[in-house]
Tab-separated table of C-alpha atoms in Angstrom:
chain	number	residue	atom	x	y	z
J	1	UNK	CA	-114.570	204.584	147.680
J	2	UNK	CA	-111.388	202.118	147.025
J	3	UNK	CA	-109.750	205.276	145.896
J	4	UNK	CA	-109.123	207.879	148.423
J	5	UNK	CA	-106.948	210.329	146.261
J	6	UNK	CA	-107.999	212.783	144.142
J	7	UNK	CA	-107.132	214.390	141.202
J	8	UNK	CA	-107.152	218.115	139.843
J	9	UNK	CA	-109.184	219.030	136.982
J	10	UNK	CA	-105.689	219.829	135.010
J	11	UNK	CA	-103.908	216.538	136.698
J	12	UNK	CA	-106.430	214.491	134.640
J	13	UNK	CA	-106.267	216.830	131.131
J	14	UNK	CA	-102.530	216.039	131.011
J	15	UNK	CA	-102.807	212.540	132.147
J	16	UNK	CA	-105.594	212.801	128.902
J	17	UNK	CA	-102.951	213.908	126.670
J	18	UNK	CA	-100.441	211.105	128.018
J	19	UNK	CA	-102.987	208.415	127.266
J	20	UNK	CA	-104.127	209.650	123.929
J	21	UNK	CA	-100.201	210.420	122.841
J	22	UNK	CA	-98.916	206.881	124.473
J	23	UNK	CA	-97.367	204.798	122.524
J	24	UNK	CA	-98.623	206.018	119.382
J	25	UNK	CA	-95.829	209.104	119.068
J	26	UNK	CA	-93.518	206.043	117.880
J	27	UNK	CA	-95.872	204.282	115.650
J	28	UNK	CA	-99.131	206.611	114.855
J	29	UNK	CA	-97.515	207.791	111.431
J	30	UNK	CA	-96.590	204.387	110.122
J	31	UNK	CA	-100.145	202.528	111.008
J	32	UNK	CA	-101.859	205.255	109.640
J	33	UNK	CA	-100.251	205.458	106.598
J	34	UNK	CA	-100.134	201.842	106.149
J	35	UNK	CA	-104.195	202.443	105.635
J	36	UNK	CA	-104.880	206.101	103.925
J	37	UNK	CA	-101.458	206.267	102.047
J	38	UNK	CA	-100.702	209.744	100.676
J	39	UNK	CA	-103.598	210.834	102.174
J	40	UNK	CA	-102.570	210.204	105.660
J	41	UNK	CA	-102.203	213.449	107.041
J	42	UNK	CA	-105.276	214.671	105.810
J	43	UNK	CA	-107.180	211.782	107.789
J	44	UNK	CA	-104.661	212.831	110.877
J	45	UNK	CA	-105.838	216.525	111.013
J	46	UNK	CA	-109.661	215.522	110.479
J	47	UNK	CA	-109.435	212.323	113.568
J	48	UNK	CA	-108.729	215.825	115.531
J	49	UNK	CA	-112.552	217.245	115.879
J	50	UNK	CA	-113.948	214.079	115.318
J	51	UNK	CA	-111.679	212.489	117.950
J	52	UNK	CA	-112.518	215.527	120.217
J	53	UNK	CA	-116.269	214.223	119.482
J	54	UNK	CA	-115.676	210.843	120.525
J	55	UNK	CA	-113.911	211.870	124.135
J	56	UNK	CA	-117.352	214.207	124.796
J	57	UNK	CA	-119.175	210.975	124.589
J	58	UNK	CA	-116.727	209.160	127.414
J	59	UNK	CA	-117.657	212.690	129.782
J	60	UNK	CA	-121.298	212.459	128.700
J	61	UNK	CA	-121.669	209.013	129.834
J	62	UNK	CA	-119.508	209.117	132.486
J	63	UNK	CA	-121.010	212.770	133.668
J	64	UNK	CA	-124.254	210.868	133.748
J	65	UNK	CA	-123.485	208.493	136.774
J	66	UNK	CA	-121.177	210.489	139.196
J	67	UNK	CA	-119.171	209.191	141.642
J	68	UNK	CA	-119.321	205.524	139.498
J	69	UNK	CA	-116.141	204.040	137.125
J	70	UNK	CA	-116.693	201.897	134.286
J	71	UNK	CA	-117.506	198.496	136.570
J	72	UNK	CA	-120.199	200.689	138.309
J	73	UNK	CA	-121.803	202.359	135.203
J	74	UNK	CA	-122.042	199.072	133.139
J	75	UNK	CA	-123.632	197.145	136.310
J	76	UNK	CA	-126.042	200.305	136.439
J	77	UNK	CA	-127.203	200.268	132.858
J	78	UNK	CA	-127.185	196.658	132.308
J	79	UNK	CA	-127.799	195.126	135.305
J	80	UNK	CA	-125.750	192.961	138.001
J	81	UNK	CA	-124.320	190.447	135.454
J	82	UNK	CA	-124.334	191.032	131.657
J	83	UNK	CA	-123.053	194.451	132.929
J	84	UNK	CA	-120.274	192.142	135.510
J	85	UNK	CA	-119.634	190.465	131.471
J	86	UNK	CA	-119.008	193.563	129.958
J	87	UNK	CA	-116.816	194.964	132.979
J	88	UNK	CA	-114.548	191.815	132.589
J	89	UNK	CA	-114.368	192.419	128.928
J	90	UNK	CA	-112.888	196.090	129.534
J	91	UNK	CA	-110.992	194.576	132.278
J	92	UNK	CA	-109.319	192.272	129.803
J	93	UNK	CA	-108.395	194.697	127.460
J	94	UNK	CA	-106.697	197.220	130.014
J	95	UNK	CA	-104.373	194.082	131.216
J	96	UNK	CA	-103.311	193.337	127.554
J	97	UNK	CA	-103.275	196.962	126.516
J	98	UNK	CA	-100.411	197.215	129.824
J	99	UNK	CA	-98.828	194.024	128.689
J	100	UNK	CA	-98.541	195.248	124.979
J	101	UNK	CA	-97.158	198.492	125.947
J	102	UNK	CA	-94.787	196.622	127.797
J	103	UNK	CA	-93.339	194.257	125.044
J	104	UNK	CA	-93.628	197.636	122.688
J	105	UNK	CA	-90.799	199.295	125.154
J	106	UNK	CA	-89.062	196.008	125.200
J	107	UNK	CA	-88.934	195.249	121.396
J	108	UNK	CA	-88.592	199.280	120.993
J	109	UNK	CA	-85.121	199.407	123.422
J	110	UNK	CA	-83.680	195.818	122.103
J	111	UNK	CA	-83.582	196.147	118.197
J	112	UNK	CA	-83.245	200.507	118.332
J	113	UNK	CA	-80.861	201.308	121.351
J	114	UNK	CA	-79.863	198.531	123.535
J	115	UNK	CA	-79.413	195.539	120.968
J	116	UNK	CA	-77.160	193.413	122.783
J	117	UNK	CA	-79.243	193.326	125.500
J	118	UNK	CA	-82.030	190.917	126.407
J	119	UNK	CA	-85.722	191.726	125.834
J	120	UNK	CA	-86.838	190.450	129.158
J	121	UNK	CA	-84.074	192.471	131.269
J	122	UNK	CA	-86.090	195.491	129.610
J	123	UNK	CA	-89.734	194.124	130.490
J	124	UNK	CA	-88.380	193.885	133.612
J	125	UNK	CA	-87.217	197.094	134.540
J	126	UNK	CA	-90.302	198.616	132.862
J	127	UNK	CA	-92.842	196.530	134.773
J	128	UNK	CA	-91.006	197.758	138.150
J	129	UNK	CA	-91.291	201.201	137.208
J	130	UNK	CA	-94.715	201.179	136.327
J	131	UNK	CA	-96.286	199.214	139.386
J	132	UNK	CA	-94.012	201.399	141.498
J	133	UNK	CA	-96.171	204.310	140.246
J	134	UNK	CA	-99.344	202.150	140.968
J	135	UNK	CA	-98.157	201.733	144.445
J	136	UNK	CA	-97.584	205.447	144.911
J	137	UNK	CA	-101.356	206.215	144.389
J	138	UNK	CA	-103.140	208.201	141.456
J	139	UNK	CA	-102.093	211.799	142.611
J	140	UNK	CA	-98.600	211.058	142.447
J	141	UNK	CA	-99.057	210.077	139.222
J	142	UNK	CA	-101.174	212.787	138.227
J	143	UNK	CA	-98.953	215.263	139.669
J	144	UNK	CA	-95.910	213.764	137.930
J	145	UNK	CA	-97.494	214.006	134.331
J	146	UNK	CA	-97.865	217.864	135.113
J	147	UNK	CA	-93.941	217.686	135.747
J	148	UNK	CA	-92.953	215.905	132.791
J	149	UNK	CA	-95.584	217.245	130.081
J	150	UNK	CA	-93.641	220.263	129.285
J	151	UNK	CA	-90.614	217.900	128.359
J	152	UNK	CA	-92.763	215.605	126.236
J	153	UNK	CA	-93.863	218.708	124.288
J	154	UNK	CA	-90.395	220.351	123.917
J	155	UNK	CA	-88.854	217.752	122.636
J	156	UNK	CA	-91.539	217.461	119.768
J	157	UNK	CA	-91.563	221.097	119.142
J	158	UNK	CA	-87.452	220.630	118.640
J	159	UNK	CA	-88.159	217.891	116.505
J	160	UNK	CA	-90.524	219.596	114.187
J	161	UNK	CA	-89.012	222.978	113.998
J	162	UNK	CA	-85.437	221.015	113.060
J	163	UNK	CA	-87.192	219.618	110.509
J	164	UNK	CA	-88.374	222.201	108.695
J	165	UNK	CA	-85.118	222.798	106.781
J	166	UNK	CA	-85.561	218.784	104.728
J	167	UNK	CA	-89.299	219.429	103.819
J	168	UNK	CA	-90.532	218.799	100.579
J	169	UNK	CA	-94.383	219.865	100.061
J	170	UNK	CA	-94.299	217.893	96.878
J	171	UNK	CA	-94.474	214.685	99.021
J	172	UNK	CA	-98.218	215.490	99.680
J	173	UNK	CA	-98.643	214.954	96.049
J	174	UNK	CA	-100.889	213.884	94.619
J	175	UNK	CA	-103.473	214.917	97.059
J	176	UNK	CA	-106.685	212.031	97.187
J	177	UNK	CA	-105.367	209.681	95.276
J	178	UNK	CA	-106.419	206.488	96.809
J	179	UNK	CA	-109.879	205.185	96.992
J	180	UNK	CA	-112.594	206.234	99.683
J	181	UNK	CA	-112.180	203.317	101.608
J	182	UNK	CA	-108.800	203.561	102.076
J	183	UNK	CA	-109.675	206.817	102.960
J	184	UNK	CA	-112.720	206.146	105.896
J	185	UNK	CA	-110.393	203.360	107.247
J	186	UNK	CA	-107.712	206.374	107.950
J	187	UNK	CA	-109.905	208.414	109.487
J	188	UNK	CA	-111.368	205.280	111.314
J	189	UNK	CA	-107.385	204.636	112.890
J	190	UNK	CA	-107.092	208.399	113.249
J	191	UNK	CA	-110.139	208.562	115.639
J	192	UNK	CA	-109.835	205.139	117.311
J	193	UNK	CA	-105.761	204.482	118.268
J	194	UNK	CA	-105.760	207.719	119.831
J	195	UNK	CA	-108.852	208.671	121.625
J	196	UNK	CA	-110.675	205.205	121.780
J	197	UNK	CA	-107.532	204.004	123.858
J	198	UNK	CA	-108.161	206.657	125.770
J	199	UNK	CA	-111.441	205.098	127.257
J	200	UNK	CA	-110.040	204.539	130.730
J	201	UNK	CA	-110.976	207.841	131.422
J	202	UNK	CA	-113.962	206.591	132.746
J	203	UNK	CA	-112.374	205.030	135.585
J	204	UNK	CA	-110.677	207.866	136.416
J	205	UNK	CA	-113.400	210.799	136.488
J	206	UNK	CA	-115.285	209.449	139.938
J	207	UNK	CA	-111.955	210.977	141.564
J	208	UNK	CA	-111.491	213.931	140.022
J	209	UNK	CA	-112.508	217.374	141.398
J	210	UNK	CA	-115.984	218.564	140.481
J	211	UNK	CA	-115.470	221.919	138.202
J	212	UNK	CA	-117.658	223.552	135.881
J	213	UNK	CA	-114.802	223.473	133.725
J	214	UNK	CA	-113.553	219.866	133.708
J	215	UNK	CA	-115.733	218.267	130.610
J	216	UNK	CA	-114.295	221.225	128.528
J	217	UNK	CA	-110.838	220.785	129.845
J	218	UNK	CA	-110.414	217.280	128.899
J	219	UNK	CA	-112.199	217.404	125.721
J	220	UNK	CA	-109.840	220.001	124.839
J	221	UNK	CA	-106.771	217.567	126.178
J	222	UNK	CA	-107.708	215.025	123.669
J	223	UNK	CA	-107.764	217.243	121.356
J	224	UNK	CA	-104.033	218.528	121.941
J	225	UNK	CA	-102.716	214.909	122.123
J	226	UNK	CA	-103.866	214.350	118.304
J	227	UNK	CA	-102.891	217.676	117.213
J	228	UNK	CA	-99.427	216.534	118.690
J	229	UNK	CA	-99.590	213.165	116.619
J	230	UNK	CA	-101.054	215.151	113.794
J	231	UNK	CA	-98.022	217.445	113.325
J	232	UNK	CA	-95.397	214.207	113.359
J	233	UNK	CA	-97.685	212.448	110.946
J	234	UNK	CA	-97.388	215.514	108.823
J	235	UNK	CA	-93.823	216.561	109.441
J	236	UNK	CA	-92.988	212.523	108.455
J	237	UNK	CA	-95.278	212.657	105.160
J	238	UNK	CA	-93.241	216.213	104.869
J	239	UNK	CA	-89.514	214.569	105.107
J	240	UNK	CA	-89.800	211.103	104.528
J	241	UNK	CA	-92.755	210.333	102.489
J	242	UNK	CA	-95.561	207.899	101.918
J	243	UNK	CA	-93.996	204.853	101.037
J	244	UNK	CA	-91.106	205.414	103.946
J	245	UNK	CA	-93.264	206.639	106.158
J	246	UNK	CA	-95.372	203.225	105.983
J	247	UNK	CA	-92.362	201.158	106.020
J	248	UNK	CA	-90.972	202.419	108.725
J	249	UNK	CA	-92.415	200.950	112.165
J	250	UNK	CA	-90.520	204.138	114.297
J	251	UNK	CA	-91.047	206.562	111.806
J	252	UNK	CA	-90.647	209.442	114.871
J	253	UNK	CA	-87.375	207.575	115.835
J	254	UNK	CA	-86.201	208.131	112.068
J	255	UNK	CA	-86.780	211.681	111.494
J	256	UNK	CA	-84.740	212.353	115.068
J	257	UNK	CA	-81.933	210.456	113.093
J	258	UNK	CA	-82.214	212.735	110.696
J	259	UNK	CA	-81.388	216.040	112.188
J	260	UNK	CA	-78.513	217.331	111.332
J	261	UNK	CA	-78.425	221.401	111.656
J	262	UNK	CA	-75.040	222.826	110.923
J	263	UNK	CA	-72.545	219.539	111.471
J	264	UNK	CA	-73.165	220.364	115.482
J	265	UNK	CA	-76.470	219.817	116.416
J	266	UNK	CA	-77.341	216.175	115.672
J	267	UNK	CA	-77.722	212.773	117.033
J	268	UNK	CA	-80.540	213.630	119.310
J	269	UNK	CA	-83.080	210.714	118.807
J	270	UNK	CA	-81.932	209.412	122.185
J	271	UNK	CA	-84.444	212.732	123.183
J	272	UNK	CA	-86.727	211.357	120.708
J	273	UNK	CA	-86.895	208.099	122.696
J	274	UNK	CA	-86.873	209.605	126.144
J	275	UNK	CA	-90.169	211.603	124.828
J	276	UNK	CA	-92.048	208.424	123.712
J	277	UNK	CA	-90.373	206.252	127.144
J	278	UNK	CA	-92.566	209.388	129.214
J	279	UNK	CA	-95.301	209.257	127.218
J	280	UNK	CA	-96.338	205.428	127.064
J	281	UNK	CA	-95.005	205.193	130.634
J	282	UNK	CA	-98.090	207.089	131.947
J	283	UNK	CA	-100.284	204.825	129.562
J	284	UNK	CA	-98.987	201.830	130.945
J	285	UNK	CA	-99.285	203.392	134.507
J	286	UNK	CA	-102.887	203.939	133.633
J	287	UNK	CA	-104.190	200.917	132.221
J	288	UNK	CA	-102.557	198.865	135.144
J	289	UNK	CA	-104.134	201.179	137.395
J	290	UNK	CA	-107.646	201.190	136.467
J	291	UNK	CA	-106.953	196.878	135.731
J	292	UNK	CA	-106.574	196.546	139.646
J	293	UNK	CA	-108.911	198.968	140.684
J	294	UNK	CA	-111.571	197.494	138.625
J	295	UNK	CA	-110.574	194.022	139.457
J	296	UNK	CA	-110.914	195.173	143.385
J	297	UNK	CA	-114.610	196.991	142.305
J	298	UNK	CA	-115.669	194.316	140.403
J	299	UNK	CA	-115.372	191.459	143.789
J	300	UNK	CA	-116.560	194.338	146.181
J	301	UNK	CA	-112.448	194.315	147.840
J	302	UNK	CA	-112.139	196.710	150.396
J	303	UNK	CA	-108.582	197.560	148.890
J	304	UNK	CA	-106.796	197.511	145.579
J	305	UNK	CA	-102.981	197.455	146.622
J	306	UNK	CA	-103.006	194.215	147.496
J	307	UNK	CA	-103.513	193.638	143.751
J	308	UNK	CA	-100.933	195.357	142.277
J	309	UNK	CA	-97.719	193.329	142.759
J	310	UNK	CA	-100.001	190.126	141.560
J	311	UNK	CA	-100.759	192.153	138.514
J	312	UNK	CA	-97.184	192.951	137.848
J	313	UNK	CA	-96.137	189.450	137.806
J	314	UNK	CA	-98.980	189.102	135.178
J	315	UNK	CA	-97.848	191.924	133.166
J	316	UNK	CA	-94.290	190.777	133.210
J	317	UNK	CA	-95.203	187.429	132.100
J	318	UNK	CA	-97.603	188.487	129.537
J	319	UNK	CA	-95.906	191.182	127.807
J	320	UNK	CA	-92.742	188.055	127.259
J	321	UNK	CA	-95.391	185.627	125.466
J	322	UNK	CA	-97.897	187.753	123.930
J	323	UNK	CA	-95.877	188.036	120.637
J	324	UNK	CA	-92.720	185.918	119.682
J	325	UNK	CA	-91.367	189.302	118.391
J	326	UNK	CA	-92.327	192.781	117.297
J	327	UNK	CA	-92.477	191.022	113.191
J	328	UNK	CA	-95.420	189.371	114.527
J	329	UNK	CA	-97.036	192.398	115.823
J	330	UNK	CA	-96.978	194.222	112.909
J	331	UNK	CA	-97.646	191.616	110.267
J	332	UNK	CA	-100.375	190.071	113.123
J	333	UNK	CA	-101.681	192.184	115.713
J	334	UNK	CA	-101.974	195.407	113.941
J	335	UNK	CA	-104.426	194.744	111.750
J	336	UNK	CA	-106.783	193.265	113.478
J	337	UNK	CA	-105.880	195.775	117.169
J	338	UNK	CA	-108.084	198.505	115.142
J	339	UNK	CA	-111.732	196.780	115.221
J	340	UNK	CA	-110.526	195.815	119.271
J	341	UNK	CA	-110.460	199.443	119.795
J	342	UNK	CA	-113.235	200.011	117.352
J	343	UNK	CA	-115.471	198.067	119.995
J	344	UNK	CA	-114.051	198.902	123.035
J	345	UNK	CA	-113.732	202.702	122.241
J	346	UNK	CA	-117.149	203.236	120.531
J	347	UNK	CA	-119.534	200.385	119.945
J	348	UNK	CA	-119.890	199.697	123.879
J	349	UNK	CA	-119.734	203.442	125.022
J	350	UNK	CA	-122.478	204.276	122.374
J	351	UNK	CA	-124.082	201.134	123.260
J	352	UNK	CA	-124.093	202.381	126.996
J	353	UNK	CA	-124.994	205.496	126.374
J	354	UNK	CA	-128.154	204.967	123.667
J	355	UNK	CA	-129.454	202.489	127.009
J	356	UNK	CA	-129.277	204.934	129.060
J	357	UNK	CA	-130.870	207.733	127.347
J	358	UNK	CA	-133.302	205.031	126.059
J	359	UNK	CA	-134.370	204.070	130.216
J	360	UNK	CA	-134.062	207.970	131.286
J	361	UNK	CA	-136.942	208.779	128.257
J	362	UNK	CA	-138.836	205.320	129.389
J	363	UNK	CA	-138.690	207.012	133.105
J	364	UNK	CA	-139.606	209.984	132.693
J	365	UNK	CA	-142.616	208.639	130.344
J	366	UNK	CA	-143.516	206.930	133.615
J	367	UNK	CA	-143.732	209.986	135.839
């Protein structure tokens, strides 16, 4: 195997939780309320089970061929070359979903916290950090995201429970008021952004210990990451509102600025920051981890570290020219990222999947 490490079953439920938390913690409240409206939250707490559905079919189709990633499956079900199409196609999106990270850290730091300084100097550092982990091996990373998951989580519960003093129910008012397929497409984002970006799962479960437990465990991981995006789409409906909540690209980055609990303790979205920082980190880690190690699976390499510092270049120049600036991205990109994911995260899996059940049946019928 190109990958000798392995992971623990509870190494791979938080990594889970990283990917389906990511980036989204920063933007998940204002994309989907830019599509459900008032009804936002709603959507939010109903993507949970349904989201939770979507991750069982990643572990049912990836339970189905063990000791075989993504590259392997695909070639398996379809044969040598549409399935070598269709592994390039997933390839592509990990490298742009890495990139795009990237430039979200970069835009993120140079118009919130560092404004004087320049975007690339960000990328930069970033891009380092990230193909250092890569370097380092999957159970270093693995057994850093059981380090730092606690502080990701603390630092929401603070946020939340500070919160509670500026909420206003009546901003969940009135309750269905848009039409129903305003409504769908919210549950649609709620589903897809977090758990359909999750789908690199399926490059990671060939090295992760065997447990009758592990299917359940990281089921009930994606499940805990939306909960977690859940509760800040609901806590920003809560304080800010609809209409600010859509309008506001770093609506999680807001409500930090907005704590202010007895004159003393305040200020503290530079926590708020350093959560997000952690959690898209280990996204980006991720999706430029399975990018090389598909890449090496894909031309039969005997290695995949001799990829990664290539890749990082790529990544670093990508992430500078994918999007003259983060206007672009939402105005752009955003509306159209959704039916990306939308394919990527269930039209090919359930593709996969139907095939496979369809040529098991077709066998068996045989015998």
């Amino acid at each position: 195997m190109l990958e000798q490490g392995r992971l623990g079953t509870r190494q791979l439920a938080t990594l889970t939780i990283m990917m389906v938390v990511g980036d989204m913690m920063m933007i998940y409240p204002s994309v989907i309320t830019s599509y459900a409206k008032q009804d936002a939250w709603i959507c939010a707490l109903i993507g949970i089970p349904l989201g939770m559905g979507l991750m069982a079919m990643f572990i049912k189709l990836g339970n189905a061929y063990p000791g075989q990633n993504l590259v392997s499956i695909s070639r398996s079900i379809l044969g040598y070359w549409p399935g070598t199409l269709l592994a390039l196609f997933y390839l592509y999106f990990f490298m742009v979903g890495a990139a795009t990270q990237t430039r979200e850290v970069g835009d993120f730091m140079t118009t919130q916290i560092f404004q004087t300084t320049p975007i690339r100097v960000v990328i930069l550092l970033f891009t380092v950090a990230i193909v250092w982990a890569v370097i380092h091996g999957l159970e270093s990373l693995g057994r850093s995201s059981e380090l730092l998951l606690p502080v990701l989580i603390i630092f929401i519960i603070v946020l939340v429970v500070c919160l509670l003093p500026q909420v206003e129910v009546s901003n969940l008012k009135p309750i269905r008021e848009n039409s129903s397929v305003s409504f769908a497409q919210g549950i649609l984002v709620s589903i897809i952004y977090p758990i359909g970006e999750a789908v690199p799962i399926l490059m990671l479960l060939p090295y992760t210990a065997k447990t009758s437990h592990r299917s359940l465990d990281i089921i009930l991981a994606a499940g805990i990451g939306n909960l977690i995006l859940s509760s800040l789409v609901t806590i920003s409906m809560l304080v800010l509102g609809a209409f600010l909540t859509q309008h506001n690209i770093y609506a999680s980055f807001i409500l930090s600025q907005k704590i202010n609990i007895g004159d003393f303790f305040q200020r503290i979205e530079a926590l708020m920051a350093s959560a997000w920082l952690i959690s898209t980190y280990f996204k980006a880690c991720i999706y430029l981890y399975v990018f090389v190690l598909g890449t090496a699976e894909l031309f039969n390499m005997k290695q995949y570290r001799n990829l990664i510092l290539p890749t990082g270049l790529l990544i670093f120049g990508l992430s500078n020219v994918i999007a003259p600036g983060i206007t672009y991205i939402i105005i752009t990109v955003v509306p159209y990222w959704v039916d990306w994911d939308t394919t990527i995260g269930i039209i090919f899996p359930g593709l996969l999947l139907v095939i496979h059940w369809i040529k098991s049946f077709s066998h068996q019928k045989k015998s």
